[in-house]
């Protein structure tokens, strides 16, 4: 039966404003590709899609998605949208906040929460306060770039504080190399006036997608999930210099696989999923989040990157059959196609 949802999908049209001098780099295309994947998927399953183009081309991303500006959102609503899919980077003061007095629903996060928890140091402090395992780290600014102190050995990982995926993430072998990396990252202004260095975890890397509480269709049955719950973890392999490559360079289907049934039964994996679910509750996630985890040399897992905006590309359009995201790969383990994943995400829409 056809629903009364009329969905418009947003994409990121401009970089978010700096926060306390820290900049979040923008993805080329602003997630228009995954937005078009989402819209195309919904349309072929009888969900009414509102698009900028009256006859969107399957190959043209921008035919399917609206810019996340006040004007773009207003246009989508004027064209009949009553659900806005926030497939974009959010922040306090995002244009969607201008529409809180309208009778619309959204799929996505609370903008002010993303603003807070996109800061990896803030998020790590929150997780540590609740006794969740996180790697040791230190913030480095232009002021202390020559006299910072590490309480953990090299190699270390240099990262943007408000990063995006593995962009700007570098494995550093010595203090001398770190000084060079610091000069490049701070000098580029791409990430703002500070970065952080984190202890390198040499063990297995897993990515966990955590879903929100709600009602889900799984194996043709409706199931009430009363708490946050995890999709099966995805193992990452074929790292480049110790770091999983950026998915814009290597499609994740080529270096990722879901854990086997036997692996999922391991005590340490079950414990890790509980920790990820607690983390999702702490940030009050309103849509799926992705948490990257990695083991140390002794096999102990740590949560090293909580991503409020997981990439949601998927094999919906004919020319993008190799573009399943890590979340889409995980979803297939529980019997969901990309279409099933997207429809279940739509079911968790909430009033702005």
mmCIF file of C-alpha atoms in Angstrom:
data_model
loop_
_atom_site.group_PDB
_atom_site.id
_atom_site.type_symbol
_atom_site.label_atom_id
_atom_site.label_comp_id
_atom_site.label_asym_id
_atom_site.label_seq_id
_atom_site.Cartn_x
_atom_site.Cartn_y
_atom_site.Cartn_z
ATOM 1 C CA UNK A 1 0.000 0.000 0.000
ATOM 2 C CA UNK A 2 1.340 3.363 -0.985
ATOM 3 C CA UNK A 3 2.225 5.664 1.924
ATOM 4 C CA UNK A 4 1.535 9.371 2.171
ATOM 5 C CA UNK A 5 5.253 10.135 2.350
ATOM 6 C CA UNK A 6 6.475 12.662 -0.199
ATOM 7 C CA UNK A 7 10.235 12.652 0.219
ATOM 8 C CA UNK A 8 12.823 15.206 -0.853
ATOM 9 C CA UNK A 9 16.503 14.358 -0.364
ATOM 10 C CA UNK A 10 19.036 17.081 0.465
ATOM 11 C CA UNK A 11 22.709 17.203 -0.441
ATOM 12 C CA UNK A 12 25.493 19.335 1.004
ATOM 13 C CA UNK A 13 25.838 22.458 -1.124
ATOM 14 C CA UNK A 14 28.487 24.253 0.946
ATOM 15 C CA UNK A 15 31.008 23.575 3.684
ATOM 16 C CA UNK A 16 29.790 23.963 7.277
ATOM 17 C CA UNK A 17 31.044 27.041 9.155
ATOM 18 C CA UNK A 18 34.202 26.579 11.254
ATOM 19 C CA UNK A 19 33.597 25.593 14.869
ATOM 20 C CA UNK A 20 36.049 27.021 17.432
ATOM 21 C CA UNK A 21 38.558 27.450 14.630
ATOM 22 C CA UNK A 22 38.193 23.839 13.453
ATOM 23 C CA UNK A 23 37.122 23.176 9.873
ATOM 24 C CA UNK A 24 35.362 20.098 8.508
ATOM 25 C CA UNK A 25 36.394 19.374 4.910
ATOM 26 C CA UNK A 26 33.611 19.001 2.394
ATOM 27 C CA UNK A 27 33.175 15.951 0.213
ATOM 28 C CA UNK A 28 33.317 16.699 -3.509
ATOM 29 C CA UNK A 29 29.737 16.642 -4.739
ATOM 30 C CA UNK A 30 28.335 17.029 -1.238
ATOM 31 C CA UNK A 31 26.785 13.518 -1.059
ATOM 32 C CA UNK A 32 24.667 14.191 -4.147
ATOM 33 C CA UNK A 33 25.655 10.723 -5.381
ATOM 34 C CA UNK A 34 24.294 8.881 -2.352
ATOM 35 C CA UNK A 35 21.299 11.231 -2.262
ATOM 36 C CA UNK A 36 20.436 10.235 -5.802
ATOM 37 C CA UNK A 37 20.923 6.558 -4.880
ATOM 38 C CA UNK A 38 18.455 7.018 -2.007
ATOM 39 C CA UNK A 39 15.856 8.877 -4.082
ATOM 40 C CA UNK A 40 16.084 6.399 -6.959
ATOM 41 C CA UNK A 41 15.708 3.481 -4.547
ATOM 42 C CA UNK A 42 12.619 4.972 -2.910
ATOM 43 C CA UNK A 43 10.966 5.826 -6.213
ATOM 44 C CA UNK A 44 11.191 2.302 -7.548
ATOM 45 C CA UNK A 45 9.421 1.114 -4.411
ATOM 46 C CA UNK A 46 6.371 3.311 -4.881
ATOM 47 C CA UNK A 47 7.455 6.072 -2.510
ATOM 48 C CA UNK A 48 6.607 9.484 -3.918
ATOM 49 C CA UNK A 49 9.832 11.397 -4.529
ATOM 50 C CA UNK A 50 9.977 15.173 -4.959
ATOM 51 C CA UNK A 51 12.864 16.162 -7.229
ATOM 52 C CA UNK A 52 14.220 19.423 -8.679
ATOM 53 C CA UNK A 53 13.886 17.978 -12.186
ATOM 54 C CA UNK A 54 10.506 16.962 -13.536
ATOM 55 C CA UNK A 55 12.145 14.059 -15.359
ATOM 56 C CA UNK A 56 15.308 13.120 -13.437
ATOM 57 C CA UNK A 57 17.971 11.247 -15.365
ATOM 58 C CA UNK A 58 19.219 8.074 -13.751
ATOM 59 C CA UNK A 59 22.801 9.159 -14.469
ATOM 60 C CA UNK A 60 22.565 12.758 -13.244
ATOM 61 C CA UNK A 61 22.850 13.089 -9.449
ATOM 62 C CA UNK A 62 21.624 16.677 -9.173
ATOM 63 C CA UNK A 63 18.342 15.829 -10.881
ATOM 64 C CA UNK A 64 17.352 13.922 -7.727
ATOM 65 C CA UNK A 65 18.451 16.091 -4.808
ATOM 66 C CA UNK A 66 17.925 19.587 -3.455
ATOM 67 C CA UNK A 67 20.700 21.801 -2.049
ATOM 68 C CA UNK A 68 20.599 22.071 1.748
ATOM 69 C CA UNK A 69 20.081 25.835 1.611
ATOM 70 C CA UNK A 70 17.032 27.656 2.923
ATOM 71 C CA UNK A 71 15.953 28.236 -0.673
ATOM 72 C CA UNK A 72 16.517 24.601 -1.631
ATOM 73 C CA UNK A 73 14.481 23.306 1.299
ATOM 74 C CA UNK A 74 11.725 25.836 0.643
ATOM 75 C CA UNK A 75 11.530 24.749 -2.986
ATOM 76 C CA UNK A 76 11.247 21.099 -1.978
ATOM 77 C CA UNK A 77 8.371 21.909 0.373
ATOM 78 C CA UNK A 78 6.648 24.073 -2.220
ATOM 79 C CA UNK A 79 6.839 21.135 -4.620
ATOM 80 C CA UNK A 80 4.989 19.000 -2.079
ATOM 81 C CA UNK A 81 7.614 17.353 0.135
ATOM 82 C CA UNK A 82 6.489 16.475 3.660
ATOM 83 C CA UNK A 83 9.598 14.427 4.526
ATOM 84 C CA UNK A 84 13.091 15.932 4.207
ATOM 85 C CA UNK A 85 15.912 13.390 4.069
ATOM 86 C CA UNK A 86 18.960 15.088 5.599
ATOM 87 C CA UNK A 87 21.650 13.387 3.532
ATOM 88 C CA UNK A 88 24.072 16.166 4.364
ATOM 89 C CA UNK A 89 26.453 17.400 7.048
ATOM 90 C CA UNK A 90 24.456 19.128 9.777
ATOM 91 C CA UNK A 91 25.425 21.757 12.328
ATOM 92 C CA UNK A 92 23.815 24.211 14.748
ATOM 93 C CA UNK A 93 22.148 26.885 12.665
ATOM 94 C CA UNK A 94 21.737 24.666 9.608
ATOM 95 C CA UNK A 95 19.009 26.003 7.262
ATOM 96 C CA UNK A 96 16.710 23.075 8.130
ATOM 97 C CA UNK A 97 16.235 24.711 11.546
ATOM 98 C CA UNK A 98 14.253 27.488 9.833
ATOM 99 C CA UNK A 99 11.441 25.006 9.182
ATOM 100 C CA UNK A 100 10.708 23.756 12.690
ATOM 101 C CA UNK A 101 7.274 25.412 12.674
ATOM 102 C CA UNK A 102 6.175 23.466 9.595
ATOM 103 C CA UNK A 103 4.479 20.074 9.586
ATOM 104 C CA UNK A 104 7.367 18.128 8.100
ATOM 105 C CA UNK A 105 9.292 15.068 9.167
ATOM 106 C CA UNK A 106 12.979 14.393 8.672
ATOM 107 C CA UNK A 107 15.288 11.427 8.249
ATOM 108 C CA UNK A 108 18.597 12.299 9.850
ATOM 109 C CA UNK A 109 20.219 13.643 12.980
ATOM 110 C CA UNK A 110 19.505 16.595 15.274
ATOM 111 C CA UNK A 111 21.665 19.397 13.829
ATOM 112 C CA UNK A 112 22.974 20.718 17.162
ATOM 113 C CA UNK A 113 24.002 17.192 18.214
ATOM 114 C CA UNK A 114 26.026 16.724 15.048
ATOM 115 C CA UNK A 115 27.661 20.091 15.747
ATOM 116 C CA UNK A 116 28.791 18.806 19.133
ATOM 117 C CA UNK A 117 29.785 15.243 18.312
ATOM 118 C CA UNK A 118 31.535 15.887 15.016
ATOM 119 C CA UNK A 119 34.368 17.050 17.280
ATOM 120 C CA UNK A 120 36.272 13.821 17.834
ATOM 121 C CA UNK A 121 37.903 15.036 21.047
ATOM 122 C CA UNK A 122 34.568 16.040 22.595
ATOM 123 C CA UNK A 123 33.040 12.714 21.595
ATOM 124 C CA UNK A 124 35.989 10.735 22.915
ATOM 125 C CA UNK A 125 35.766 12.541 26.249
ATOM 126 C CA UNK A 126 32.060 11.646 26.448
ATOM 127 C CA UNK A 127 32.731 7.987 25.659
ATOM 128 C CA UNK A 128 35.615 7.845 28.135
ATOM 129 C CA UNK A 129 33.406 9.362 30.856
ATOM 130 C CA UNK A 130 31.047 6.411 30.376
ATOM 131 C CA UNK A 131 33.897 3.892 30.538
ATOM 132 C CA UNK A 132 33.926 3.046 26.841
ATOM 133 C CA UNK A 133 37.328 2.078 25.389
ATOM 134 C CA UNK A 134 38.914 4.798 23.266
ATOM 135 C CA UNK A 135 42.506 5.255 22.075
ATOM 136 C CA UNK A 136 44.792 7.700 23.835
ATOM 137 C CA UNK A 137 45.197 11.000 21.997
ATOM 138 C CA UNK A 138 46.477 14.554 22.263
ATOM 139 C CA UNK A 139 45.366 17.761 20.544
ATOM 140 C CA UNK A 140 48.072 19.690 18.752
ATOM 141 C CA UNK A 141 47.747 23.342 17.739
ATOM 142 C CA UNK A 142 50.067 25.869 16.163
ATOM 143 C CA UNK A 143 50.869 27.058 19.700
ATOM 144 C CA UNK A 144 52.114 23.719 21.013
ATOM 145 C CA UNK A 145 53.270 22.115 17.757
ATOM 146 C CA UNK A 146 56.901 22.176 18.908
ATOM 147 C CA UNK A 147 56.486 21.175 22.574
ATOM 148 C CA UNK A 148 53.550 18.771 22.747
ATOM 149 C CA UNK A 149 53.932 15.599 24.800
ATOM 150 C CA UNK A 150 52.777 12.113 23.824
ATOM 151 C CA UNK A 151 51.971 9.559 26.526
ATOM 152 C CA UNK A 152 52.006 6.740 23.969
ATOM 153 C CA UNK A 153 54.654 5.447 21.559
ATOM 154 C CA UNK A 154 55.101 5.864 17.815
ATOM 155 C CA UNK A 155 53.736 5.068 15.325
ATOM 156 C CA UNK A 156 50.748 7.384 15.847
ATOM 157 C CA UNK A 157 47.847 8.462 13.672
ATOM 158 C CA UNK A 158 47.473 12.152 12.812
ATOM 159 C CA UNK A 159 43.829 13.163 12.234
ATOM 160 C CA UNK A 160 41.592 16.168 11.651
ATOM 161 C CA UNK A 161 39.439 16.933 14.702
ATOM 162 C CA UNK A 162 36.356 17.329 12.513
ATOM 163 C CA UNK A 163 37.274 14.796 9.898
ATOM 164 C CA UNK A 164 35.394 12.882 7.243
ATOM 165 C CA UNK A 165 36.244 9.260 6.682
ATOM 166 C CA UNK A 166 39.959 8.700 6.167
ATOM 167 C CA UNK A 167 40.568 12.045 4.458
ATOM 168 C CA UNK A 168 43.618 13.661 6.024
ATOM 169 C CA UNK A 169 44.375 10.629 8.222
ATOM 170 C CA UNK A 170 48.051 9.672 8.218
ATOM 171 C CA UNK A 171 50.140 7.018 9.976
ATOM 172 C CA UNK A 172 53.251 8.716 11.393
ATOM 173 C CA UNK A 173 56.380 6.806 12.381
ATOM 174 C CA UNK A 174 58.405 9.425 14.276
ATOM 175 C CA UNK A 175 58.308 12.849 15.910
ATOM 176 C CA UNK A 176 60.236 14.265 12.964
ATOM 177 C CA UNK A 177 57.678 12.950 10.486
ATOM 178 C CA UNK A 178 54.847 14.212 12.682
ATOM 179 C CA UNK A 179 56.379 17.700 12.617
ATOM 180 C CA UNK A 180 56.269 17.620 8.806
ATOM 181 C CA UNK A 181 52.662 16.369 8.765
ATOM 182 C CA UNK A 182 51.655 19.029 11.284
ATOM 183 C CA UNK A 183 53.185 21.732 9.134
ATOM 184 C CA UNK A 184 51.287 20.482 6.093
ATOM 185 C CA UNK A 185 47.926 20.029 7.807
ATOM 186 C CA UNK A 186 47.966 23.226 9.834
ATOM 187 C CA UNK A 187 49.437 25.193 6.948
ATOM 188 C CA UNK A 188 46.803 24.041 4.471
ATOM 189 C CA UNK A 189 43.925 25.546 6.535
ATOM 190 C CA UNK A 190 41.809 22.601 5.343
ATOM 191 C CA UNK A 191 41.214 21.415 8.901
ATOM 192 C CA UNK A 192 41.522 24.603 10.954
ATOM 193 C CA UNK A 193 44.088 25.509 13.601
ATOM 194 C CA UNK A 194 44.311 22.157 15.391
ATOM 195 C CA UNK A 195 44.556 18.429 14.736
ATOM 196 C CA UNK A 196 45.080 15.492 17.018
ATOM 197 C CA UNK A 197 47.442 12.574 17.268
ATOM 198 C CA UNK A 198 46.115 9.210 18.396
ATOM 199 C CA UNK A 199 47.808 5.982 19.364
ATOM 200 C CA UNK A 200 48.005 3.513 16.490
ATOM 201 C CA UNK A 201 46.081 0.290 16.987
ATOM 202 C CA UNK A 202 47.701 -2.490 14.992
ATOM 203 C CA UNK A 203 44.934 -5.103 15.160
ATOM 204 C CA UNK A 204 41.794 -5.860 13.173
ATOM 205 C CA UNK A 205 39.550 -2.962 12.102
ATOM 206 C CA UNK A 206 35.771 -3.291 12.212
ATOM 207 C CA UNK A 207 33.014 -0.875 11.268
ATOM 208 C CA UNK A 208 29.747 -1.054 13.194
ATOM 209 C CA UNK A 209 26.524 0.603 12.041
ATOM 210 C CA UNK A 210 24.154 1.309 14.913
ATOM 211 C CA UNK A 211 20.457 1.674 14.143
ATOM 212 C CA UNK A 212 17.943 3.624 16.215
ATOM 213 C CA UNK A 213 15.075 2.212 18.261
ATOM 214 C CA UNK A 214 11.941 1.758 16.155
ATOM 215 C CA UNK A 215 9.810 -0.613 14.141
ATOM 216 C CA UNK A 216 11.641 -2.509 11.393
ATOM 217 C CA UNK A 217 10.734 -4.977 8.686
ATOM 218 C CA UNK A 218 13.196 -7.887 8.883
ATOM 219 C CA UNK A 219 12.653 -11.149 6.986
ATOM 220 C CA UNK A 220 9.083 -10.101 6.180
ATOM 221 C CA UNK A 221 8.216 -9.589 9.848
ATOM 222 C CA UNK A 222 7.710 -6.324 11.724
ATOM 223 C CA UNK A 223 9.987 -6.196 14.751
ATOM 224 C CA UNK A 224 9.959 -3.574 17.507
ATOM 225 C CA UNK A 225 13.494 -2.616 18.499
ATOM 226 C CA UNK A 226 13.187 -0.975 21.907
ATOM 227 C CA UNK A 227 16.826 0.120 22.087
ATOM 228 C CA UNK A 228 19.727 0.951 19.811
ATOM 229 C CA UNK A 229 20.880 -2.103 17.888
ATOM 230 C CA UNK A 230 23.789 -2.972 15.642
ATOM 231 C CA UNK A 231 24.054 -4.368 12.171
ATOM 232 C CA UNK A 232 26.731 -7.062 11.867
ATOM 233 C CA UNK A 233 30.251 -5.585 11.914
ATOM 234 C CA UNK A 234 32.166 -5.209 8.681
ATOM 235 C CA UNK A 235 35.861 -6.129 8.654
ATOM 236 C CA UNK A 236 38.204 -3.792 6.790
ATOM 237 C CA UNK A 237 41.305 -5.159 5.062
ATOM 238 C CA UNK A 238 43.979 -4.175 2.519
ATOM 239 C CA UNK A 239 44.917 -1.043 4.438
ATOM 240 C CA UNK A 240 47.327 1.393 2.841
ATOM 241 C CA UNK A 241 50.138 2.328 5.223
ATOM 242 C CA UNK A 242 48.044 1.175 8.154
ATOM 243 C CA UNK A 243 44.960 3.238 7.204
ATOM 244 C CA UNK A 244 41.797 2.114 5.396
ATOM 245 C CA UNK A 245 41.824 4.001 2.069
ATOM 246 C CA UNK A 246 39.336 6.770 1.349
ATOM 247 C CA UNK A 247 36.225 5.286 -0.274
ATOM 248 C CA UNK A 248 36.432 7.837 -3.080
ATOM 249 C CA UNK A 249 39.682 6.128 -4.084
ATOM 250 C CA UNK A 250 38.863 2.471 -3.390
ATOM 251 C CA UNK A 251 35.220 1.353 -3.304
ATOM 252 C CA UNK A 252 34.600 -0.264 0.074
ATOM 253 C CA UNK A 253 33.207 -3.456 -1.486
ATOM 254 C CA UNK A 254 36.801 -4.212 -2.548
ATOM 255 C CA UNK A 255 38.302 -4.085 0.952
ATOM 256 C CA UNK A 256 35.455 -4.977 3.311
ATOM 257 C CA UNK A 257 33.481 -8.058 4.335
ATOM 258 C CA UNK A 258 30.875 -8.877 6.981
ATOM 259 C CA UNK A 259 31.947 -11.119 9.834
ATOM 260 C CA UNK A 260 30.989 -14.781 9.623
ATOM 261 C CA UNK A 261 28.426 -16.398 11.921
ATOM 262 C CA UNK A 262 31.200 -17.942 14.025
ATOM 263 C CA UNK A 263 32.965 -14.607 14.383
ATOM 264 C CA UNK A 264 29.722 -12.901 15.402
ATOM 265 C CA UNK A 265 29.384 -15.335 18.305
ATOM 266 C CA UNK A 266 32.702 -14.343 19.867
ATOM 267 C CA UNK A 267 32.426 -12.754 23.298
ATOM 268 C CA UNK A 268 34.611 -9.787 22.388
ATOM 269 C CA UNK A 269 32.454 -8.993 19.338
ATOM 270 C CA UNK A 270 29.226 -9.137 21.344
ATOM 271 C CA UNK A 271 30.795 -6.844 23.927
ATOM 272 C CA UNK A 272 31.945 -4.435 21.218
ATOM 273 C CA UNK A 273 28.417 -4.187 19.813
ATOM 274 C CA UNK A 274 27.043 -3.373 23.267
ATOM 275 C CA UNK A 275 29.642 -0.622 23.595
ATOM 276 C CA UNK A 276 28.754 0.833 20.200
ATOM 277 C CA UNK A 277 25.051 0.792 21.079
ATOM 278 C CA UNK A 278 25.754 2.643 24.324
ATOM 279 C CA UNK A 279 27.775 5.213 22.353
ATOM 280 C CA UNK A 280 24.821 5.767 20.000
ATOM 281 C CA UNK A 281 22.523 6.365 22.958
ATOM 282 C CA UNK A 282 24.967 8.864 24.467
ATOM 283 C CA UNK A 283 24.891 11.031 21.338
ATOM 284 C CA UNK A 284 21.092 10.609 21.029
ATOM 285 C CA UNK A 285 21.321 9.340 17.455
ATOM 286 C CA UNK A 286 18.093 9.795 15.462
ATOM 287 C CA UNK A 287 19.342 7.929 12.381
ATOM 288 C CA UNK A 288 22.060 5.327 11.746
ATOM 289 C CA UNK A 289 25.576 6.173 12.870
ATOM 290 C CA UNK A 290 28.805 4.403 11.977
ATOM 291 C CA UNK A 291 31.513 3.640 14.505
ATOM 292 C CA UNK A 292 34.962 2.557 13.383
ATOM 293 C CA UNK A 293 36.686 0.245 15.858
ATOM 294 C CA UNK A 294 40.100 -1.331 15.963
ATOM 295 C CA UNK A 295 41.922 -3.853 18.129
ATOM 296 C CA UNK A 296 45.303 -3.378 19.718
ATOM 297 C CA UNK A 297 48.069 -5.957 19.492
ATOM 298 C CA UNK A 298 46.407 -7.940 22.312
ATOM 299 C CA UNK A 299 43.037 -8.123 20.560
ATOM 300 C CA UNK A 300 41.286 -5.518 22.739
ATOM 301 C CA UNK A 301 38.870 -3.379 20.696
ATOM 302 C CA UNK A 302 38.633 0.408 20.915
ATOM 303 C CA UNK A 303 36.106 2.848 19.423
ATOM 304 C CA UNK A 304 38.203 5.306 17.449
ATOM 305 C CA UNK A 305 35.775 7.212 15.208
ATOM 306 C CA UNK A 306 32.063 7.885 15.712
ATOM 307 C CA UNK A 307 30.555 9.201 12.482
ATOM 308 C CA UNK A 308 27.151 10.909 12.758
ATOM 309 C CA UNK A 309 26.844 10.986 8.944
ATOM 310 C CA UNK A 310 27.713 7.566 7.517
ATOM 311 C CA UNK A 311 28.066 7.504 3.781
ATOM 312 C CA UNK A 312 24.862 5.954 2.404
ATOM 313 C CA UNK A 313 25.756 5.124 -1.181
ATOM 314 C CA UNK A 314 24.166 2.012 -2.571
ATOM 315 C CA UNK A 315 23.812 -0.232 -5.572
ATOM 316 C CA UNK A 316 20.452 1.113 -6.688
ATOM 317 C CA UNK A 317 21.162 2.779 -10.027
ATOM 318 C CA UNK A 318 22.447 0.583 -12.875
ATOM 319 C CA UNK A 319 25.799 2.367 -13.246
ATOM 320 C CA UNK A 320 26.585 2.196 -9.483
ATOM 321 C CA UNK A 321 26.453 -1.516 -8.742
ATOM 322 C CA UNK A 322 29.849 -1.376 -6.982
ATOM 323 C CA UNK A 323 28.884 1.491 -4.678
ATOM 324 C CA UNK A 324 27.414 -0.234 -1.634
ATOM 325 C CA UNK A 325 28.487 1.601 1.508
ATOM 326 C CA UNK A 326 29.754 -0.096 4.655
ATOM 327 C CA UNK A 327 26.251 0.200 6.096
ATOM 328 C CA UNK A 328 24.695 -1.351 2.993
ATOM 329 C CA UNK A 329 27.196 -4.228 3.138
ATOM 330 C CA UNK A 330 26.298 -4.854 6.783
ATOM 331 C CA UNK A 331 22.568 -4.678 6.014
ATOM 332 C CA UNK A 332 22.823 -7.491 3.481
ATOM 333 C CA UNK A 333 23.899 -9.832 6.292
ATOM 334 C CA UNK A 334 20.437 -9.543 7.898
ATOM 335 C CA UNK A 335 18.683 -10.035 4.559
ATOM 336 C CA UNK A 336 18.231 -6.390 3.584
ATOM 337 C CA UNK A 337 18.930 -5.142 0.100
ATOM 338 C CA UNK A 338 19.910 -1.488 -0.230
ATOM 339 C CA UNK A 339 16.255 -0.770 -0.961
ATOM 340 C CA UNK A 340 15.208 -2.532 2.260
ATOM 341 C CA UNK A 341 17.748 -0.498 4.234
ATOM 342 C CA UNK A 342 16.483 2.792 2.809
ATOM 343 C CA UNK A 343 12.812 1.934 3.336
ATOM 344 C CA UNK A 344 13.510 0.970 6.941
ATOM 345 C CA UNK A 345 15.393 4.226 7.478
ATOM 346 C CA UNK A 346 12.397 6.125 6.109
ATOM 347 C CA UNK A 347 10.176 4.328 8.624
ATOM 348 C CA UNK A 348 12.189 5.975 11.435
ATOM 349 C CA UNK A 349 11.433 9.535 10.317
ATOM 350 C CA UNK A 350 10.728 12.002 13.113
ATOM 351 C CA UNK A 351 9.088 15.409 13.465
ATOM 352 C CA UNK A 352 11.495 18.293 13.222
#
